[in-house]
Coordinates of C-alpha atoms and ligand atoms in Angstrom, one line a residue:
M1 CA 25.4 56.7 132.9
S2 CA 25.8 54.3 129.9
V3 CA 28.2 55.1 127.0
W4 CA 25.3 55.6 124.6
Q5 CA 23.6 58.1 127.0
K6 CA 27.0 60.0 127.3
E7 CA 27.4 60.0 123.5
I8 CA 23.8 61.3 122.9
G9 CA 24.2 63.9 125.7
F10 CA 27.4 65.1 124.1
A11 CA 25.8 65.4 120.6
L12 CA 22.8 67.3 122.1
L13 CA 25.1 69.7 123.9
L14 CA 26.9 70.5 120.7
F15 CA 23.6 70.9 119.0
L16 CA 22.5 73.3 121.7
V17 CA 25.7 75.3 121.4
A18 CA 25.3 75.5 117.6
L19 CA 21.7 76.6 118.0
I20 CA 22.5 79.4 120.5
S21 CA 25.6 80.6 118.4
G22 CA 23.4 80.5 115.3
S23 CA 20.6 82.5 116.8
L24 CA 23.0 85.1 118.2
T25 CA 24.8 85.6 114.9
G26 CA 21.6 85.0 112.7
H27 CA 23.3 82.0 110.9
I28 CA 21.5 78.9 112.4
L29 CA 21.7 76.9 109.2
L30 CA 25.4 77.5 108.8
F31 CA 26.2 76.5 112.4
M32 CA 24.1 73.4 112.0
F33 CA 25.9 72.5 108.8
L34 CA 29.3 73.0 110.4
L35 CA 28.2 70.9 113.4
T36 CA 27.0 68.0 111.1
L37 CA 30.2 68.2 109.0
G38 CA 32.4 68.1 112.1
L39 CA 30.6 65.1 113.5
W40 CA 30.7 63.3 110.2
I41 CA 34.5 63.9 109.8
R42 CA 35.1 62.7 113.3
Q43 CA 33.2 59.4 112.7
L44 CA 35.1 59.0 109.4
L45 CA 38.4 59.3 111.1
Q46 CA 37.4 56.8 113.8
I47 CA 36.2 54.3 111.1
S48 CA 39.5 54.7 109.2
R49 CA 41.5 54.1 112.3
F50 CA 39.5 51.1 113.2
E51 CA 39.8 49.7 109.7
R52 CA 43.6 50.1 109.8
W53 CA 43.8 48.4 113.2
I54 CA 41.6 45.5 112.2
S55 CA 43.4 45.1 108.8
M56 CA 46.6 44.5 110.7
G57 CA 44.9 41.6 112.5
G58 CA 43.6 43.5 115.5
R59 CA 46.7 42.4 117.4
G60 CA 48.2 44.2 120.4
E61 CA 46.8 47.2 122.2
Y62 CA 44.1 49.2 120.4
P63 CA 44.4 53.0 119.9
R64 CA 43.4 55.2 122.8
V65 CA 39.9 56.4 122.1
S66 CA 36.9 57.4 124.1
G67 CA 33.1 57.0 124.0
I68 CA 31.3 54.3 122.1
W69 CA 34.5 53.6 120.0
E70 CA 36.3 52.5 123.1
D71 CA 33.6 49.9 123.7
I72 CA 33.7 48.7 120.1
Y73 CA 37.5 48.4 120.2
H74 CA 37.3 46.5 123.5
H75 CA 34.7 44.0 122.3
V76 CA 36.6 43.2 119.1
Y77 CA 39.8 43.0 121.0
R78 CA 38.2 40.5 123.4
I79 CA 36.8 38.3 120.6
K80 CA 40.1 38.3 118.8
K81 CA 41.9 37.3 122.0
N82 CA 39.5 34.4 122.7
E83 CA 39.8 33.2 119.1
R84 CA 43.6 33.2 119.4
K85 CA 43.4 31.2 122.6
R86 CA 41.1 28.7 121.0
K87 CA 43.3 28.4 118.0
K88 CA 46.3 27.7 120.2
K89 CA 44.4 25.1 122.2
L90 CA 43.2 23.4 119.0
G91 CA 46.7 23.5 117.5
K92 CA 48.0 21.8 120.6
M93 CA 45.3 19.1 120.4
V94 CA 46.1 18.5 116.7
D95 CA 49.7 18.3 117.5
Q96 CA 49.1 15.7 120.3
F97 CA 46.8 13.7 118.0
R98 CA 49.5 13.7 115.3
K99 CA 52.2 12.7 117.8
S100 CA 50.1 9.8 119.1
T101 CA 49.1 8.5 115.7
E102 CA 52.7 8.8 114.6
A103 CA 53.6 6.5 117.6
L104 CA 50.9 4.0 116.8
P105 CA 52.3 0.5 116.1
D106 CA 49.6 0.0 113.3
A107 CA 50.0 1.7 110.0
A108 CA 47.4 4.4 109.4
V109 CA 46.7 6.3 106.1
V110 CA 44.0 8.9 105.5
L111 CA 42.6 8.5 102.0
G112 CA 40.6 11.1 100.1
P113 CA 37.6 10.5 97.9
S114 CA 39.7 9.3 94.9
D115 CA 41.9 7.0 97.0
E116 CA 44.6 9.7 97.1
I117 CA 46.9 9.7 100.2
E118 CA 46.2 12.7 102.5
W119 CA 48.3 11.7 105.5
T120 CA 50.4 8.8 106.7
N121 CA 51.9 7.8 110.1
K122 CA 55.4 6.5 110.6
A123 CA 54.3 2.8 110.7
A124 CA 52.6 3.3 107.3
R125 CA 55.8 4.6 105.9
D126 CA 57.8 1.7 107.4
V127 CA 55.6 -1.2 106.7
L128 CA 53.7 -0.1 103.5
G129 CA 56.8 1.5 102.0
L130 CA 55.1 4.9 101.6
H131 CA 57.0 8.2 101.7
Q132 CA 56.1 11.7 102.8
S133 CA 56.3 12.8 99.1
D134 CA 53.6 10.3 98.2
K135 CA 51.0 12.7 99.5
G136 CA 48.3 13.2 96.8
Q137 CA 49.2 10.0 95.0
R138 CA 46.5 7.4 94.5
I139 CA 47.2 4.4 96.8
P140 CA 46.4 1.7 94.2
N141 CA 49.3 3.0 92.2
L142 CA 51.6 2.3 95.1
I143 CA 50.2 -0.9 96.6
R144 CA 49.5 -3.0 93.7
F145 CA 48.2 -6.3 95.1
P146 CA 45.1 -7.3 93.1
E147 CA 43.2 -8.4 96.2
F148 CA 43.9 -5.0 97.9
I149 CA 42.7 -3.1 94.8
R150 CA 39.6 -5.3 94.7
Y151 CA 39.0 -4.7 98.4
L152 CA 39.4 -0.9 98.1
K153 CA 37.1 -0.8 95.0
S154 CA 34.4 -3.0 96.6
G155 CA 33.4 -0.5 99.3
N156 CA 32.6 -3.4 101.5
Y157 CA 35.0 -3.0 104.4
H158 CA 33.4 -5.3 107.0
E159 CA 36.3 -7.7 107.0
A160 CA 40.0 -7.1 106.7
V161 CA 42.0 -8.3 103.7
I162 CA 45.2 -10.2 104.4
L163 CA 48.3 -9.2 102.4
P164 CA 52.0 -9.5 102.5
A165 CA 53.8 -6.3 103.4
P166 CA 55.1 -4.5 100.3
V167 CA 58.4 -3.8 102.0
D168 CA 59.0 -7.4 103.2
H169 CA 56.9 -10.3 102.0
R170 CA 57.6 -12.3 105.2
I171 CA 55.4 -9.9 107.1
T172 CA 51.6 -10.5 106.9
L173 CA 49.3 -7.6 107.2
A174 CA 45.6 -7.4 108.0
V175 CA 44.4 -4.3 106.2
R176 CA 41.0 -2.7 106.8
V177 CA 39.4 0.5 105.8
V178 CA 37.1 2.6 108.1
K179 CA 34.9 5.3 106.5
Y180 CA 34.5 8.6 108.3
G181 CA 33.6 12.3 107.4
A182 CA 32.6 13.3 103.9
G183 CA 34.2 10.8 101.6
L184 CA 37.3 10.3 103.8
R185 CA 38.6 6.8 104.7
L186 CA 41.2 5.6 107.2
L187 CA 43.2 2.7 106.1
L188 CA 44.7 0.6 109.0
A189 CA 47.2 -2.1 108.6
Q190 CA 48.1 -4.4 111.4
D191 CA 51.0 -6.9 111.5
V192 CA 49.4 -10.3 112.0
T193 CA 52.5 -12.4 111.1
Q194 CA 52.7 -14.1 114.5
L195 CA 48.9 -14.7 114.6
K196 CA 48.9 -16.3 111.2
K197 CA 51.9 -18.4 112.1
M198 CA 50.2 -19.7 115.2
E199 CA 47.0 -20.4 113.2
R200 CA 49.1 -22.3 110.7
M201 CA 50.8 -24.2 113.5
R202 CA 47.4 -25.1 115.0
K203 CA 46.0 -26.3 111.7
D204 CA 49.2 -28.3 111.0
F205 CA 49.1 -29.8 114.5
V206 CA 45.5 -30.9 114.2
A207 CA 46.0 -32.2 110.7
N208 CA 49.1 -34.2 111.7
V209 CA 47.6 -35.6 114.9
S210 CA 44.4 -36.6 113.1
H211 CA 46.4 -38.2 110.3
E212 CA 48.7 -40.0 112.7
L213 CA 45.8 -41.4 114.7
R214 CA 44.3 -43.1 111.7
T215 CA 46.7 -46.0 111.5
P216 CA 46.6 -47.1 115.2
L217 CA 42.8 -46.7 115.0
T218 CA 42.6 -49.0 112.0
V219 CA 44.8 -51.6 113.8
L220 CA 42.7 -51.4 117.0
K221 CA 39.5 -51.7 115.0
G222 CA 40.8 -54.8 113.2
Y223 CA 41.8 -56.5 116.4
L224 CA 38.5 -55.7 118.1
E225 CA 36.7 -57.2 115.1
T226 CA 38.8 -60.4 115.4
M227 CA 38.1 -60.5 119.2
R228 CA 34.4 -60.1 118.6
D229 CA 34.5 -63.0 116.1
M230 CA 36.4 -65.1 118.5
D231 CA 34.1 -64.3 121.4
D232 CA 32.1 -67.5 122.3
G233 CA 29.8 -65.6 124.7
N234 CA 31.1 -67.4 127.8
S235 CA 32.3 -64.2 129.5
P236 CA 29.7 -61.5 129.6
L237 CA 32.4 -59.0 130.8
L238 CA 34.5 -59.7 127.8
T239 CA 31.5 -59.4 125.4
H240 CA 30.5 -56.1 127.0
S241 CA 34.1 -54.7 127.0
V242 CA 34.7 -55.5 123.4
L243 CA 31.4 -53.9 122.5
Q244 CA 32.3 -50.8 124.5
M245 CA 35.7 -50.6 122.9
Q246 CA 34.2 -50.9 119.4
G247 CA 31.7 -48.1 120.2
Q248 CA 34.5 -45.8 121.4
T249 CA 36.9 -46.6 118.5
E250 CA 34.0 -45.9 116.2
R251 CA 33.5 -42.5 117.9
M252 CA 37.2 -41.8 117.7
Q253 CA 37.1 -42.6 114.0
H254 CA 34.3 -40.1 113.4
L255 CA 36.3 -37.5 115.4
V256 CA 39.4 -38.0 113.3
D257 CA 37.4 -38.0 110.1
D258 CA 35.6 -34.8 111.0
L259 CA 38.9 -33.1 112.1
L260 CA 40.6 -34.1 108.8
L261 CA 37.6 -32.8 106.9
L262 CA 37.7 -29.4 108.7
T263 CA 41.4 -29.1 108.1
R264 CA 40.8 -29.8 104.4
L265 CA 38.1 -27.1 104.3
E266 CA 40.5 -24.6 105.9
T267 CA 43.5 -25.3 103.7
Q268 CA 42.5 -26.8 100.3
Q269 CA 41.4 -24.9 97.2
K270 CA 37.9 -26.1 96.2
K271 CA 37.2 -27.7 92.8
V272 CA 34.2 -25.7 91.7
Q273 CA 31.5 -27.1 89.4
C274 CA 27.8 -26.8 88.7
V275 CA 26.3 -29.1 91.3
D276 CA 22.9 -30.8 90.7
I277 CA 21.5 -30.2 94.2
P278 CA 18.2 -31.9 93.6
A279 CA 20.0 -35.1 92.5
L280 CA 22.4 -34.8 95.4
L281 CA 19.6 -34.4 97.9
Q282 CA 17.8 -37.4 96.5
Q283 CA 20.9 -39.5 96.9
I284 CA 21.5 -38.3 100.5
C285 CA 17.9 -39.0 101.5
K286 CA 18.0 -42.4 99.9
E287 CA 21.2 -43.3 101.8
S288 CA 19.8 -42.0 105.1
D289 CA 16.4 -43.8 104.5
A290 CA 18.3 -47.1 104.5
L291 CA 19.2 -46.5 108.1
E292 CA 17.1 -48.3 110.6
T293 CA 16.2 -45.2 112.7
A294 CA 15.4 -43.1 109.6
A295 CA 13.3 -45.4 107.5
G296 CA 10.2 -43.6 106.2
R297 CA 10.8 -40.4 108.1
I298 CA 12.3 -38.2 105.5
E299 CA 10.1 -36.1 103.2
L300 CA 12.0 -34.4 100.3
L301 CA 10.3 -31.4 98.6
L302 CA 12.1 -30.2 95.5
E303 CA 10.4 -26.9 94.7
T304 CA 13.1 -25.8 92.2
D305 CA 15.5 -27.6 90.0
T306 CA 18.2 -24.9 90.5
R307 CA 21.8 -26.1 90.5
I308 CA 24.5 -24.1 92.2
T309 CA 28.2 -23.6 91.6
G310 CA 30.2 -25.3 94.3
E311 CA 32.2 -28.3 95.5
E312 CA 30.0 -31.4 95.5
Q313 CA 31.8 -33.3 98.2
E314 CA 31.7 -30.4 100.6
L315 CA 28.0 -29.7 100.0
R316 CA 27.3 -33.4 100.5
S317 CA 29.1 -33.4 103.9
A318 CA 27.2 -30.3 105.0
F319 CA 23.8 -31.5 103.9
T320 CA 24.4 -35.0 105.4
N321 CA 25.4 -33.4 108.7
L322 CA 22.2 -31.3 108.8
L323 CA 20.0 -34.3 107.9
G324 CA 21.8 -36.6 110.4
N325 CA 21.3 -34.0 113.2
A326 CA 17.6 -33.6 112.4
L327 CA 17.1 -37.4 112.6
K328 CA 19.3 -37.7 115.7
Y329 CA 17.7 -35.0 117.8
S330 CA 14.1 -35.9 117.2
P331 CA 11.9 -38.9 118.1
D332 CA 12.3 -42.0 116.0
D333 CA 8.8 -41.7 114.6
S334 CA 8.8 -38.0 113.7
K335 CA 9.0 -36.5 110.3
V336 CA 12.0 -34.6 108.9
T337 CA 11.3 -32.3 105.9
I338 CA 13.9 -31.3 103.4
R339 CA 12.9 -28.4 101.1
W340 CA 14.9 -27.1 98.2
R341 CA 13.4 -23.7 97.2
R342 CA 14.2 -20.5 95.5
S343 CA 13.3 -16.9 96.5
E344 CA 14.1 -13.6 94.7
S345 CA 17.5 -13.2 96.3
A346 CA 18.5 -16.7 97.5
V347 CA 18.4 -20.4 96.8
I348 CA 17.5 -22.1 100.1
L349 CA 17.8 -25.6 101.6
D350 CA 15.6 -26.0 104.7
V351 CA 16.1 -29.0 107.0
E352 CA 13.1 -29.1 109.4
D353 CA 12.5 -31.5 112.3
Q354 CA 9.9 -31.9 115.0
G355 CA 12.5 -32.7 117.6
E356 CA 13.8 -31.5 120.9
G357 CA 14.7 -28.0 119.6
I358 CA 17.4 -25.7 121.0
V359 CA 17.1 -22.9 123.6
A360 CA 17.7 -19.5 122.1
A361 CA 20.8 -18.8 124.2
E362 CA 22.6 -21.9 122.8
I363 CA 21.9 -21.2 119.1
P364 CA 24.9 -18.8 118.6
R365 CA 27.2 -21.4 120.2
I366 CA 26.2 -24.7 118.5
T367 CA 28.4 -24.0 115.4
E368 CA 31.5 -23.8 117.5
R369 CA 33.9 -26.7 117.4
F370 CA 33.2 -29.4 119.9
Y371 CA 30.2 -27.6 121.3
R372 CA 27.4 -29.9 122.3
V373 CA 24.2 -28.9 124.1
E374 CA 23.9 -30.7 127.4
V375 CA 20.2 -31.9 127.6
K376 CA 18.7 -34.8 129.5
R377 CA 17.6 -37.1 126.7
S378 CA 15.6 -40.4 126.9
K379 CA 18.2 -42.0 124.5
K380 CA 21.9 -41.4 124.3
V381 CA 22.9 -39.4 121.3
S382 CA 26.5 -39.8 120.1
G383 CA 28.3 -37.0 118.3
T384 CA 31.6 -35.2 118.0
G385 CA 30.4 -31.6 118.2
L386 CA 32.1 -30.9 114.9
G387 CA 29.1 -31.4 112.5
L388 CA 27.8 -27.9 112.5
A389 CA 31.3 -26.4 112.5
I390 CA 31.8 -28.3 109.2
V391 CA 28.4 -27.0 107.9
K392 CA 29.4 -23.4 108.8
H393 CA 32.8 -23.7 107.0
V394 CA 31.3 -25.3 103.9
L395 CA 28.6 -22.6 103.7
M396 CA 31.2 -19.8 104.2
R397 CA 33.2 -21.2 101.3
H398 CA 30.0 -21.0 99.2
D399 CA 29.1 -17.4 100.2
A400 CA 26.1 -18.9 102.0
K401 CA 24.6 -18.3 105.4
L402 CA 23.2 -20.7 108.0
N403 CA 19.9 -19.6 109.6
I404 CA 18.6 -21.5 112.6
V405 CA 15.1 -21.1 113.9
S406 CA 14.2 -23.4 116.8
E407 CA 11.7 -23.8 119.6
P408 CA 12.5 -26.1 122.5
G409 CA 10.2 -29.1 122.5
R410 CA 8.7 -28.3 119.1
G411 CA 11.6 -28.6 116.6
S412 CA 14.2 -26.8 114.6
C413 CA 14.7 -25.5 111.0
F414 CA 18.2 -25.2 109.7
S415 CA 18.3 -23.1 106.5
C416 CA 21.3 -22.8 104.1
C417 CA 20.8 -19.6 102.1
F418 CA 22.9 -19.5 98.9
P419 CA 23.0 -16.2 97.0
V420 CA 21.2 -16.4 93.6
T421 CA 24.4 -15.4 92.0
R422 CA 25.6 -19.0 92.7
A423 CA 22.7 -20.4 90.6
C424 CA 24.1 -22.1 87.5
R425 CA 20.8 -23.3 86.1
Ligands
ADP501 P1 27.0 -33.3 117.2 O1 25.7 -33.6 116.6 O2 28.1 -34.2 116.8 O3 27.0 -33.2 118.7 P2 27.0 -30.8 115.9 O4 28.0 -29.8 115.7 O5 26.4 -31.4 114.7 O6 27.6 -31.9 116.8 O7 25.8 -30.1 116.7 C1 26.1 -29.4 117.9 C2 25.0 -29.4 118.9 O8 23.8 -28.7 118.4 C3 24.4 -30.8 119.1 O9 25.2 -31.4 120.2 C4 23.0 -30.6 119.5 O10 22.9 -30.3 120.9 C5 22.6 -29.3 118.8 N1 21.9 -29.6 117.5 C6 22.3 -29.7 116.3 N2 21.3 -30.0 115.4 C7 20.2 -30.1 116.2 C8 18.8 -30.3 115.9 N3 18.4 -30.5 114.6 N4 17.9 -30.3 116.9 C9 18.3 -30.0 118.1 N5 19.6 -29.8 118.5 C10 20.5 -29.8 117.5

């Protein structure tokens, strides 16, 4: 028999007793009233006991009761017990998470919607100089580097910002912000001192080697020039060797020049001015047109006279490289089109050829340093593999992007897309 059946059976029994007693004494209504009053007072007492137990947190053993109330106590007791277990488990997990984030070698700071500090780990306190008591303070008031404040305000957290550590300026930090939850952000700072040092060493090494190679190369070139002048043509081997040596020194000269240019792009501040791109393109096309393999092949379409803010020499190098490639990697009688145009959001230079094209899998790699696509060609095409790396660097320094669309056997289109905010006329 279920609890409810027992409870109803008991109530019916009482009702029957009251009915019989009432009919025997002739006071049915009085007995009924007394029965109802008794049942009501009993329930009230049970509710009051239950309220007292639950208001004390429902902890420990519940009072000894019977019937339906025993079931109610039992269910509530079980729910409370499960809740306590879950809380304990959750607490343990939070504790473990805190301990692991505390032990992280990278600094981590949880920021609220108004840049206020909500939580920091040990590394954040060590390397960013934050204290436990800084909780609730706005982080821009504590880390006052302008580039950091700009980065935080920008809301664009795709890349990290490089800063010296506030506690020790010899430490270099890469700081980045990750958004999560509702308005919360996690600030992560990683010590990149060694990495930056190695990068600087690599740049210095390349710059020094390239610079040092220039003098011996000039001497070699001079002697080779003299040997060629002195060559009376009696020894075909000598003539061939001198020509080969001249070709190779020429190639080395290009390599050294490109490496030095890349180093300059990586290290030097640029001198910004409003560059007359249409005039620059006309000049580049005229110079290239003078070359034997390019004569009459270049078509220049100036659809806009927009000028852009930038560094003229750098832009000249990038555009010359793109035009040089278009001429190099297409047949000697094919057209190369250069178009300067403006759209709603960008000012674009397209360099389009009808040449050999590039297979899709190679496109992401061709802007890497020294990367050259190995293709069987009817003519030998010389190059350093540095041209597109230079183009990429120059465009990066001008907030521009390089888009490459190519179809093997049909041709390629290299587009430099400058943001319209760069337009200065
Ligand atoms: P380089 O031309 O000195 O080899 P680049 O960095 O300028 O070096 O180009 C890298 C590679 O990309 C080239 O070796 C070539 O295979 C490919 N490439 C560049 N431009 C074009 C083009 N217009 N058409 C086809 N392939 C190209």
